[in-house]
Coordinates of C-alpha atoms in Angstrom, one line a residue:
Chain A
M117 CA -34.4 -44.6 -92.1
A118 CA -32.1 -44.4 -89.1
N119 CA -33.1 -45.7 -85.8
K120 CA -34.8 -43.2 -83.5
I121 CA -32.5 -43.3 -80.5
I122 CA -34.2 -40.6 -78.5
E123 CA -37.9 -39.8 -78.6
V124 CA -39.5 -37.3 -76.4
K125 CA -43.3 -37.1 -76.4
N126 CA -45.3 -34.1 -74.9
L127 CA -42.8 -33.6 -72.2
N128 CA -43.6 -31.2 -69.3
Y129 CA -41.5 -30.6 -66.3
R130 CA -42.0 -28.3 -63.3
Y131 CA -39.6 -28.2 -60.4
M132 CA -42.3 -27.4 -57.9
D133 CA -45.9 -28.7 -57.8
N134 CA -48.0 -26.0 -59.3
G135 CA -44.8 -24.2 -60.3
P136 CA -44.1 -22.9 -63.8
L137 CA -43.3 -25.3 -66.6
C138 CA -39.6 -25.2 -67.2
V139 CA -40.0 -27.7 -70.0
N140 CA -43.2 -27.1 -71.9
N141 CA -44.7 -29.7 -74.2
I142 CA -41.5 -30.8 -75.9
N143 CA -41.6 -33.2 -78.8
L144 CA -38.2 -34.3 -80.1
E145 CA -36.7 -37.0 -82.2
V146 CA -33.0 -37.8 -82.4
E147 CA -31.7 -40.3 -84.9
E148 CA -28.9 -42.6 -84.2
G149 CA -25.6 -41.0 -85.3
D150 CA -26.9 -37.4 -85.0
F151 CA -24.7 -34.6 -83.7
I152 CA -27.3 -32.4 -82.2
G153 CA -26.7 -28.9 -80.8
I154 CA -29.1 -27.6 -78.2
I155 CA -29.1 -23.8 -77.9
G156 CA -31.1 -21.1 -76.2
Q157 CA -31.0 -18.4 -73.5
N158 CA -30.0 -19.0 -69.9
G159 CA -32.9 -20.6 -68.2
A160 CA -34.5 -21.8 -71.5
G161 CA -34.7 -25.3 -70.1
K162 CA -31.7 -26.9 -71.8
S163 CA -30.1 -28.5 -68.7
T164 CA -33.6 -29.5 -67.4
L165 CA -34.4 -31.3 -70.6
M166 CA -31.0 -33.1 -70.5
K167 CA -31.5 -34.2 -66.9
A168 CA -34.9 -35.6 -67.9
L169 CA -33.3 -37.6 -70.7
T170 CA -30.9 -39.1 -68.2
G171 CA -33.7 -39.9 -65.7
L172 CA -32.2 -37.6 -63.1
L173 CA -35.4 -35.7 -63.3
R174 CA -38.7 -37.5 -64.0
P175 CA -41.3 -35.9 -66.3
S176 CA -44.2 -34.1 -64.7
E177 CA -46.1 -35.3 -67.8
G178 CA -45.1 -37.0 -71.0
Q179 CA -42.9 -39.8 -72.1
I180 CA -39.2 -40.3 -73.0
F181 CA -38.0 -43.3 -75.0
I182 CA -34.3 -44.1 -75.2
N183 CA -33.3 -46.6 -77.8
G184 CA -37.0 -47.6 -78.1
E185 CA -37.6 -48.1 -74.4
D186 CA -39.9 -45.9 -72.2
I187 CA -37.5 -44.9 -69.4
A188 CA -40.3 -44.1 -66.9
D189 CA -39.6 -47.1 -64.7
I190 CA -35.9 -47.6 -65.6
P191 CA -33.4 -46.5 -62.9
V192 CA -30.8 -43.9 -63.7
S193 CA -28.0 -46.4 -63.2
V194 CA -29.4 -48.5 -66.0
I195 CA -30.2 -45.6 -68.3
S196 CA -26.6 -44.5 -67.9
N197 CA -25.4 -47.6 -69.7
T198 CA -27.1 -46.3 -72.9
L199 CA -26.9 -42.6 -72.3
G200 CA -23.8 -40.9 -70.8
Y201 CA -24.0 -37.5 -69.3
V202 CA -21.2 -35.0 -68.9
L203 CA -22.3 -32.3 -66.4
Q204 CA -22.0 -28.6 -66.9
N205 CA -19.3 -28.4 -64.2
P206 CA -16.9 -31.3 -64.8
D207 CA -15.3 -30.9 -61.4
R208 CA -18.6 -32.3 -59.9
Q209 CA -17.9 -35.7 -61.4
L210 CA -14.1 -36.2 -60.7
F211 CA -13.2 -38.2 -57.7
A212 CA -10.6 -40.9 -58.4
E213 CA -6.9 -40.7 -57.5
T214 CA -5.6 -41.0 -61.0
V215 CA -6.8 -40.4 -64.5
R216 CA -6.6 -44.1 -65.4
E217 CA -8.8 -45.0 -62.4
E218 CA -11.2 -42.3 -63.3
L219 CA -11.7 -43.8 -66.7
A220 CA -12.0 -47.3 -65.3
F221 CA -14.6 -46.5 -62.7
G222 CA -17.7 -46.6 -65.0
P223 CA -16.9 -49.8 -66.9
T224 CA -15.9 -51.5 -63.6
N225 CA -19.3 -50.8 -62.3
Q226 CA -20.8 -52.1 -65.5
G227 CA -19.1 -55.4 -64.8
V228 CA -16.8 -55.2 -67.8
S229 CA -13.9 -57.6 -67.8
E230 CA -10.5 -56.3 -66.7
E231 CA -8.9 -56.9 -70.1
E232 CA -11.7 -55.0 -71.8
I233 CA -11.4 -52.1 -69.3
E234 CA -7.7 -51.9 -70.0
K235 CA -8.3 -52.0 -73.7
R236 CA -10.9 -49.2 -73.4
T237 CA -8.9 -47.0 -71.1
D238 CA -5.8 -47.3 -73.3
Y239 CA -7.9 -46.4 -76.4
I240 CA -9.5 -43.4 -74.7
L241 CA -6.2 -42.1 -73.2
E242 CA -4.8 -42.1 -76.7
S243 CA -7.8 -40.8 -78.6
V244 CA -8.7 -38.0 -76.2
G245 CA -5.1 -36.9 -76.0
I246 CA -4.4 -37.5 -72.3
L247 CA -2.1 -40.5 -72.4
H248 CA 0.7 -38.4 -70.8
L249 CA -1.6 -37.7 -67.9
A250 CA -2.6 -41.3 -67.1
D251 CA -1.1 -41.4 -63.7
E252 CA -1.9 -37.8 -62.7
Y253 CA -4.3 -36.6 -60.0
P254 CA -7.4 -35.3 -61.9
P255 CA -8.3 -32.2 -59.8
A256 CA -4.7 -30.9 -60.2
L257 CA -5.0 -30.9 -64.0
S258 CA -5.7 -27.8 -66.1
K259 CA -9.3 -26.9 -66.9
G260 CA -9.1 -28.2 -70.5
D261 CA -7.6 -31.5 -69.3
R262 CA -10.1 -32.0 -66.6
A263 CA -12.9 -31.6 -69.1
K264 CA -11.2 -34.2 -71.4
V265 CA -10.9 -36.7 -68.5
V266 CA -14.6 -36.4 -67.6
I267 CA -15.7 -36.8 -71.2
G268 CA -13.3 -39.8 -71.5
S269 CA -14.7 -41.3 -68.3
V270 CA -18.2 -41.2 -69.7
M271 CA -17.0 -42.5 -73.1
A272 CA -15.4 -45.5 -71.4
M273 CA -18.8 -46.8 -70.6
E274 CA -19.5 -46.9 -74.4
P275 CA -22.9 -45.4 -74.1
K276 CA -24.9 -45.2 -77.4
I277 CA -25.5 -41.6 -76.7
I278 CA -23.4 -38.9 -75.0
I279 CA -24.7 -35.6 -73.7
L280 CA -22.2 -32.8 -73.2
D281 CA -23.7 -29.9 -71.2
E282 CA -21.7 -26.8 -72.1
P283 CA -18.5 -28.6 -72.5
T284 CA -16.6 -25.6 -73.8
G285 CA -17.6 -22.9 -71.3
G286 CA -14.4 -21.2 -70.0
Q287 CA -12.2 -23.2 -72.3
D288 CA -9.7 -21.4 -74.5
Y289 CA -9.8 -21.5 -78.3
I290 CA -7.6 -24.6 -78.6
G291 CA -9.4 -26.4 -75.8
R292 CA -12.8 -25.8 -77.4
Y293 CA -11.8 -27.3 -80.7
Q294 CA -10.1 -30.3 -79.0
I295 CA -13.2 -31.1 -77.1
M296 CA -15.5 -30.8 -80.1
D297 CA -13.1 -32.9 -82.1
I298 CA -13.3 -35.6 -79.4
A299 CA -17.1 -35.6 -79.7
K300 CA -16.8 -35.7 -83.5
K301 CA -14.5 -38.8 -83.3
F302 CA -16.9 -40.5 -80.9
R303 CA -19.8 -39.8 -83.4
E304 CA -17.7 -41.3 -86.2
K305 CA -17.6 -44.5 -84.3
G306 CA -21.4 -44.6 -84.6
H307 CA -22.4 -42.9 -81.3
T308 CA -25.0 -40.1 -81.0
V309 CA -23.8 -36.8 -79.6
V310 CA -26.0 -34.1 -78.0
V311 CA -24.2 -30.9 -77.0
V312 CA -25.7 -28.0 -75.1
T313 CA -23.8 -24.8 -75.8
H314 CA -23.6 -21.1 -76.2
A315 CA -20.7 -21.3 -78.7
M316 CA -22.6 -20.5 -81.9
S317 CA -19.6 -20.9 -84.2
L318 CA -18.9 -24.4 -82.9
V319 CA -22.5 -25.4 -83.3
A320 CA -22.4 -24.1 -86.9
E321 CA -19.3 -26.0 -87.6
Y322 CA -20.0 -29.4 -85.9
C323 CA -23.7 -30.1 -85.6
N324 CA -25.9 -31.7 -88.3
R325 CA -29.0 -30.4 -86.5
I326 CA -29.8 -27.7 -84.1
V327 CA -32.7 -27.5 -81.6
V328 CA -33.4 -24.0 -80.3
L329 CA -35.2 -23.8 -76.9
C330 CA -37.0 -20.7 -75.7
N331 CA -38.8 -20.5 -72.3
G332 CA -39.0 -24.2 -72.0
E333 CA -40.4 -24.7 -75.6
I334 CA -38.8 -25.7 -78.9
L335 CA -38.6 -22.4 -80.9
M336 CA -37.3 -24.0 -84.0
Q337 CA -35.1 -26.9 -85.2
G338 CA -33.2 -27.6 -88.4
T339 CA -29.7 -27.5 -89.9
S340 CA -27.3 -24.7 -88.9
R341 CA -28.1 -22.9 -92.1
E342 CA -31.8 -23.1 -91.6
V343 CA -31.6 -21.9 -88.0
F344 CA -29.0 -19.1 -88.4
S345 CA -30.8 -17.7 -91.4
Q346 CA -33.5 -16.4 -89.0
P347 CA -31.7 -14.0 -86.7
E348 CA -34.8 -12.1 -85.8
K349 CA -36.4 -15.3 -84.4
L350 CA -33.2 -16.3 -82.6
Q351 CA -33.1 -12.9 -80.9
Q352 CA -36.2 -14.0 -78.9
T353 CA -34.0 -16.5 -77.1
F354 CA -31.0 -14.2 -76.8
I355 CA -29.0 -15.9 -79.5
R356 CA -26.9 -14.1 -82.1
P357 CA -25.6 -16.0 -85.1
P358 CA -21.8 -16.3 -85.5
Q359 CA -20.1 -13.0 -86.5
I360 CA -19.4 -14.2 -90.0
T361 CA -23.1 -15.1 -90.5
E362 CA -24.1 -11.6 -89.3
L363 CA -21.7 -10.1 -91.8
A364 CA -23.1 -12.2 -94.6
N365 CA -26.7 -11.4 -93.7
A366 CA -25.8 -7.7 -93.6
M367 CA -24.3 -7.8 -97.1
K368 CA -26.8 -10.2 -98.6
E369 CA -28.0 -7.9 -101.3
E370 CA -24.7 -6.3 -102.2
L371 CA -23.0 -9.6 -102.6
H372 CA -26.0 -11.5 -103.9
I373 CA -25.8 -14.0 -101.1
E374 CA -28.7 -16.4 -101.2
E375 CA -27.7 -19.0 -98.7
T376 CA -26.7 -18.6 -95.0
L377 CA -22.9 -18.6 -94.7
L378 CA -21.4 -20.1 -91.6
C379 CA -17.6 -19.9 -91.8
V380 CA -14.8 -17.6 -92.7
E381 CA -13.8 -19.5 -95.9
E382 CA -17.4 -19.5 -97.3
M383 CA -17.6 -15.7 -96.8
G384 CA -14.1 -15.1 -98.1
D385 CA -14.8 -17.1 -101.3
K386 CA -18.0 -15.1 -101.9
V387 CA -16.1 -11.8 -101.5
L388 CA -13.3 -13.0 -103.9
E389 CA -15.9 -14.0 -106.5
H390 CA -17.2 -10.4 -106.4
I391 CA -13.8 -8.8 -106.6
E392 CA -12.8 -10.9 -109.5
A393 CA -16.1 -10.4 -111.4
Chain B
M87 CA -7.8 10.5 -63.7
G88 CA -4.6 8.9 -62.5
T89 CA -3.1 5.5 -62.2
I90 CA -5.3 3.2 -60.1
I91 CA -3.4 -0.1 -60.4
E92 CA 0.3 -0.5 -60.7
A93 CA 2.3 -3.7 -60.7
K94 CA 6.1 -3.4 -60.2
E95 CA 8.3 -6.3 -60.9
F96 CA 5.6 -8.6 -59.4
S97 CA 6.1 -12.3 -59.4
Y98 CA 4.3 -15.1 -57.5
C99 CA 4.9 -18.7 -56.7
Y100 CA 2.2 -20.9 -55.1
P101 CA 3.1 -22.7 -51.8
R102 CA 5.0 -26.0 -52.2
R103 CA 5.7 -25.2 -55.9
D104 CA 8.9 -24.0 -57.3
N105 CA 7.7 -22.4 -60.6
Q106 CA 6.6 -18.8 -60.8
V107 CA 3.1 -18.5 -62.2
L108 CA 3.3 -14.8 -62.5
K109 CA 6.6 -13.5 -63.8
D110 CA 8.0 -10.0 -63.4
L111 CA 4.8 -8.1 -64.2
N112 CA 5.1 -4.4 -64.8
F113 CA 2.0 -2.5 -65.9
S114 CA -0.2 0.4 -64.9
I115 CA -3.9 0.9 -65.4
E116 CA -5.6 4.2 -65.4
E117 CA -8.8 4.9 -63.5
G118 CA -11.8 4.3 -65.6
E119 CA -10.2 1.9 -68.1
F120 CA -11.9 -1.2 -69.3
I121 CA -9.2 -3.9 -69.5
A122 CA -9.6 -7.4 -70.9
I123 CA -7.1 -10.1 -69.9
M124 CA -6.8 -12.8 -72.5
G125 CA -4.6 -15.9 -73.0
R126 CA -4.8 -19.7 -72.9
N127 CA -6.1 -21.6 -69.9
G128 CA -3.2 -21.8 -67.4
A129 CA -1.5 -18.6 -68.6
G130 CA -2.0 -16.9 -65.1
K131 CA -5.1 -14.8 -65.7
S132 CA -7.1 -16.0 -62.7
T133 CA -3.9 -15.9 -60.5
L134 CA -3.4 -12.3 -61.5
C135 CA -7.1 -11.5 -60.6
Q136 CA -6.6 -12.9 -57.2
A137 CA -3.3 -11.0 -56.7
L138 CA -5.1 -7.7 -57.4
D139 CA -7.4 -8.0 -54.4
G140 CA -4.8 -9.4 -52.1
V141 CA -6.3 -13.0 -51.8
I142 CA -2.8 -13.7 -53.1
P143 CA -0.8 -13.9 -51.0
H144 CA -3.0 -13.4 -47.9
L145 CA -5.2 -16.4 -48.2
H146 CA -3.2 -18.7 -50.5
G147 CA 0.2 -18.1 -49.0
G148 CA 3.2 -18.7 -51.4
T149 CA 6.0 -16.4 -52.3
V150 CA 5.7 -12.9 -53.7
W151 CA 8.3 -10.7 -55.3
G152 CA 7.7 -7.0 -56.1
D153 CA 4.5 -5.0 -55.4
I154 CA 1.0 -4.4 -56.6
I155 CA -0.4 -1.0 -55.6
V156 CA -4.2 -0.6 -55.8
D157 CA -5.6 2.9 -55.4
G158 CA -2.5 3.9 -53.3
L159 CA -2.6 0.7 -51.1
N160 CA 0.0 -2.1 -51.3
T161 CA -1.9 -5.4 -51.6
Q162 CA 0.6 -7.1 -49.4
E163 CA 0.2 -4.6 -46.5
V164 CA -3.6 -4.3 -46.5
E165 CA -6.1 -6.9 -45.2
V166 CA -8.3 -8.5 -47.9
A167 CA -11.4 -7.2 -46.2
D168 CA -10.3 -3.6 -46.5
M169 CA -9.3 -4.2 -50.1
A170 CA -12.7 -5.6 -50.8
Q171 CA -14.2 -2.2 -50.5
K172 CA -12.1 -0.9 -53.3
I173 CA -12.1 -4.0 -55.5
G174 CA -15.0 -6.3 -56.1
I175 CA -14.2 -9.7 -57.6
V176 CA -16.5 -12.1 -59.4
L177 CA -15.0 -15.6 -59.4
E178 CA -14.8 -17.9 -62.3
D179 CA -17.0 -20.6 -60.6
P180 CA -20.1 -18.7 -59.4
E181 CA -21.0 -21.6 -57.2
A182 CA -17.9 -20.9 -55.1
Q183 CA -19.3 -17.6 -54.0
L184 CA -23.1 -18.2 -53.6
F185 CA -24.0 -19.3 -50.1
T186 CA -27.3 -17.8 -49.0
T187 CA -30.8 -19.3 -49.5
R188 CA -32.4 -16.5 -51.4
V189 CA -31.2 -14.5 -54.4
D190 CA -32.1 -11.2 -52.6
D191 CA -30.1 -12.2 -49.5
E192 CA -27.1 -13.1 -51.8
M193 CA -27.2 -9.5 -53.2
A194 CA -27.7 -8.0 -49.7
F195 CA -24.8 -9.7 -48.0
G196 CA -22.0 -7.6 -49.3
I197 CA -23.8 -4.2 -48.9
E198 CA -25.1 -5.1 -45.5
N199 CA -21.5 -5.5 -44.4
L200 CA -20.8 -2.0 -45.8
C201 CA -23.3 -0.8 -43.1
L202 CA -25.4 1.1 -45.6
P203 CA -28.9 2.4 -44.6
R204 CA -31.8 -0.1 -45.2
E205 CA -33.4 2.0 -48.0
E206 CA -30.1 2.2 -49.9
I207 CA -29.7 -1.5 -49.6
I208 CA -33.1 -2.2 -51.0
K209 CA -32.5 0.3 -53.8
R210 CA -29.2 -1.2 -54.8
I211 CA -30.7 -4.8 -54.8
A212 CA -33.5 -3.6 -57.1
W213 CA -30.9 -1.9 -59.4
A214 CA -28.5 -4.9 -59.5
T215 CA -31.4 -7.3 -60.1
K216 CA -32.6 -5.4 -63.0
V217 CA -29.2 -4.9 -64.5
V218 CA -28.5 -8.7 -64.6
R219 CA -32.1 -9.6 -65.7
L220 CA -33.0 -11.6 -62.6
E221 CA -36.3 -9.9 -61.9
G222 CA -38.8 -12.5 -60.6
Y223 CA -36.1 -14.6 -59.1
S224 CA -35.7 -12.7 -55.8
D225 CA -37.1 -15.5 -53.6
R226 CA -35.4 -18.4 -55.5
E227 CA -32.6 -20.3 -53.9
P228 CA -29.3 -19.4 -55.7
T229 CA -28.2 -23.1 -55.9
A230 CA -31.4 -23.9 -57.8
L231 CA -30.7 -21.4 -60.5
S232 CA -29.5 -22.4 -64.0
G233 CA -25.7 -22.1 -64.6
G234 CA -26.0 -18.7 -66.4
Q235 CA -28.4 -17.4 -63.8
K236 CA -26.0 -18.2 -61.0
Q237 CA -23.3 -16.3 -62.9
R238 CA -25.7 -13.3 -63.1
C239 CA -26.5 -13.5 -59.4
A240 CA -22.8 -13.5 -58.5
I241 CA -22.2 -10.5 -60.7
A242 CA -25.2 -8.6 -59.2
A243 CA -24.0 -9.3 -55.6
T244 CA -20.7 -7.7 -56.4
L245 CA -22.2 -4.9 -58.5
A246 CA -24.4 -3.9 -55.6
M247 CA -21.3 -2.9 -53.6
K248 CA -20.4 -0.4 -56.3
P249 CA -16.6 -0.9 -55.8
K250 CA -14.2 1.5 -57.5
I251 CA -12.6 -1.4 -59.4
M252 CA -14.4 -4.6 -60.6
V253 CA -12.5 -7.7 -61.5
L254 CA -14.5 -10.3 -63.3
D255 CA -12.9 -13.7 -64.0
E256 CA -14.7 -15.1 -67.0
P257 CA -18.1 -13.7 -65.9
T258 CA -19.8 -14.8 -69.1
S259 CA -18.5 -18.3 -69.6
Q260 CA -22.0 -19.8 -69.2
L261 CA -24.0 -17.0 -70.6
D262 CA -26.0 -17.0 -73.8
P263 CA -24.6 -14.7 -76.6
I264 CA -26.9 -11.8 -76.0
G265 CA -26.6 -12.2 -72.3
T266 CA -22.9 -11.8 -72.8
Y267 CA -23.4 -8.5 -74.6
E268 CA -25.8 -7.4 -71.9
V269 CA -23.3 -8.1 -69.2
F270 CA -20.6 -6.3 -71.1
D271 CA -23.0 -3.4 -71.7
V272 CA -23.7 -3.1 -68.0
I273 CA -20.0 -3.2 -67.2
K274 CA -19.4 -0.5 -69.8
S275 CA -22.1 1.7 -68.3
L276 CA -20.5 1.3 -64.9
K277 CA -17.3 2.6 -66.4
E278 CA -19.1 5.5 -68.1
E279 CA -21.5 6.5 -65.3
Y280 CA -19.4 5.8 -62.2
G281 CA -15.9 5.9 -63.7
M282 CA -15.4 2.4 -62.5
T283 CA -12.2 0.6 -63.5
I284 CA -12.9 -2.8 -65.0
L285 CA -10.7 -5.9 -65.5
I286 CA -12.2 -8.9 -67.1
T287 CA -10.8 -12.2 -68.2
T288 CA -12.5 -13.7 -71.2
H289 CA -12.0 -16.0 -74.2
K290 CA -14.8 -14.3 -76.2
S291 CA -12.8 -12.2 -78.7
E292 CA -15.8 -11.1 -80.8
H293 CA -17.8 -9.9 -77.8
I294 CA -15.0 -8.0 -76.1
A295 CA -13.6 -6.3 -79.3
Q296 CA -16.0 -3.4 -79.1
Y297 CA -15.8 -2.9 -75.3
A298 CA -12.2 -3.1 -74.1
D299 CA -10.0 0.0 -74.1
R300 CA -7.0 -2.3 -73.9
I301 CA -6.3 -6.0 -73.9
M302 CA -3.6 -7.6 -71.8
V303 CA -2.4 -10.8 -73.3
M304 CA -0.8 -13.3 -71.0
E305 CA 1.3 -16.4 -71.7
E306 CA 3.1 -18.6 -69.2
G307 CA 2.7 -16.0 -66.4
K308 CA 4.1 -13.1 -68.4
I309 CA 2.5 -10.2 -70.2
V310 CA 3.3 -10.6 -73.8
A311 CA 1.3 -7.7 -75.2
F312 CA -0.9 -4.9 -73.8
D313 CA -2.5 -2.7 -76.3
T314 CA -5.8 -1.7 -78.0
P315 CA -8.1 -4.4 -79.4
Q316 CA -7.4 -3.1 -82.9
V317 CA -3.7 -3.7 -82.5
I318 CA -4.0 -7.0 -80.7
F319 CA -6.6 -8.6 -82.9
R320 CA -4.7 -7.7 -86.1
D321 CA -1.6 -9.6 -84.9
A322 CA -2.4 -13.1 -86.2
R323 CA 1.0 -14.5 -85.3
L324 CA 0.7 -13.3 -81.7
L325 CA -2.8 -14.7 -81.4
S326 CA -2.1 -18.1 -82.6
H327 CA 1.0 -18.2 -80.3
V328 CA -1.2 -17.5 -77.3
A329 CA -4.2 -19.5 -78.3
V330 CA -6.6 -16.5 -78.6
R331 CA -9.0 -16.7 -81.5
P332 CA -9.3 -13.5 -83.5
P333 CA -12.8 -12.2 -84.3
Q334 CA -14.1 -14.1 -87.4
V335 CA -14.1 -10.9 -89.4
S336 CA -10.3 -10.4 -88.7
S337 CA -9.7 -13.9 -89.8
L338 CA -11.7 -13.1 -93.0
A339 CA -9.2 -10.3 -93.8
G340 CA -6.4 -12.8 -93.3
Y341 CA -8.1 -15.4 -95.6
L342 CA -8.6 -12.7 -98.3
N343 CA -4.9 -11.8 -98.1
S344 CA -3.8 -15.4 -98.4
N345 CA -5.9 -15.4 -101.6
G346 CA -4.2 -12.6 -103.4
Q347 CA -5.7 -9.5 -101.7
N348 CA -3.5 -6.9 -100.1
I349 CA -5.4 -5.6 -97.0
K350 CA -3.1 -3.6 -94.7
R351 CA -2.8 -4.9 -91.2
E352 CA -4.0 -1.6 -89.7
D353 CA -7.2 -2.0 -91.8
F354 CA -8.1 -5.4 -90.5
P355 CA -11.7 -5.2 -89.1
I356 CA -12.7 -6.4 -85.6
L357 CA -16.4 -5.5 -85.9
V358 CA -19.0 -6.5 -88.4
E359 CA -19.5 -2.9 -89.6
E360 CA -15.8 -2.5 -90.1
A361 CA -15.8 -5.7 -92.2
E362 CA -18.6 -4.3 -94.4
E363 CA -16.5 -1.2 -95.0
M364 CA -13.5 -3.3 -95.9
I365 CA -15.4 -5.4 -98.4
R366 CA -17.0 -2.4 -100.0
S367 CA -13.6 -0.7 -100.5
L368 CA -12.2 -4.0 -101.9
M369 CA -15.0 -3.9 -104.4
G370 CA -13.9 -0.4 -105.5
G371 CA -16.7 1.3 -103.6
K372 CA -19.3 0.0 -106.0
K373 CA -22.7 -0.7 -104.7
D374 CA -25.2 -3.4 -105.6
G375 CA -26.5 -3.0 -109.1
Q376 CA -24.2 -0.1 -110.0

């Protein structure tokens, strides 16, 4: 069995003493190498949960173990060596003069040797697709490129886990896929990816497991097919499955569809089967 | 109903740059239309939004060619503050327009400046709050809201002013799927009840398909297409050229055609219900078990 890289036990979080619980009794296990999608309505507690994992917010009650260690007494700067966090608004974490310096900032602070930093930044510039921007001023880049730089700068620290908080909001179609492909590549190198998003078709396509939050609690979790096969339940947390899944659900009986369909090709093949029959 | 926005040979270049980011725009929008502006990041969508309320060129500077006439006023001749009473704009980054310490105050700010009576202000805040589902958050600090809640708050603050035209720059980029439909529903009702003219930039093809009267497609500062969603979303070649994803059900029709079917372009669906019809007619109208 794979290593439990994140373990959350009975986690509660309230922003104000005696205030409402924004994260309510969450128990969660993430295995090393997972590509987890966190979905749920605005205000469901997604970003709060993520900030608790990074140590930026400390639990009101409960425990969080990252790579087997209880993080209660570990400073954020140390946690960030294991768990990298890309904020919802990437512009909040850009500050260097050039893209290359931006990528080097994290590992420099980790005390990584200069040769190793150069090796890492070269690799990331290449693999994230921003080599041609190496000497550019980050704030002047396009939205899609700024997001790639920020993700790259976190990846440069080689954290075991990377959290992406709504990385594709406001990105165009091509940008969205490029960003998810970067995450996928990072996962293929053995890292764990946690992505918070409202883009259901991307979750369906990329994540091996989905956690659905609703009012601070876990409403359900499972594979994309398991989760999207329950549209009524998802409605509680203001989620609608991808359009193609809705179509397949609507025509379930006519087309004898038993499983939950997630992409255009799956639905297309089903329709073709019926026309040919 | 007449023309409410008209652009005539309008081009724009940011200060200290030598390339035009808006190029020779010519279009007109009728009062009460719901227009979606689509295209890849960097196509000029946000710049166009800012040109409509006069922020470009009054606040940004730069060079302008041609004219934009909004409700009879030339944006280059009228102050932004005067234009703000006709056009309400919701910015792409909600954090850039939230500045008070309470959600209620945020919503009150614009309408207070319209010098409306107190009762009317209170009524409008209550209405706008309900519309964006922020009940119970009146006393919260806007900066402490979640990303999507901030976006709702910014929309409500503009809504409360009930402008004739509302320009929303990616107002749902951080909203959950149903929240996105809700915001679009609200915007549609503004159009229907108040005859409000709506311009909205978005990447969410599937959501906008059922709402927009027309879609303006931009690429490298130019308008490359401006037509109904039915016409735009059926044009796979155009969409892939401008990095706009067609609704999944339109892609489904394309997939079926590339596998031997012969669905006419004008019959490509954009909504789930239309896709059901299409599949039934492909199956020769036969129903389950018949």
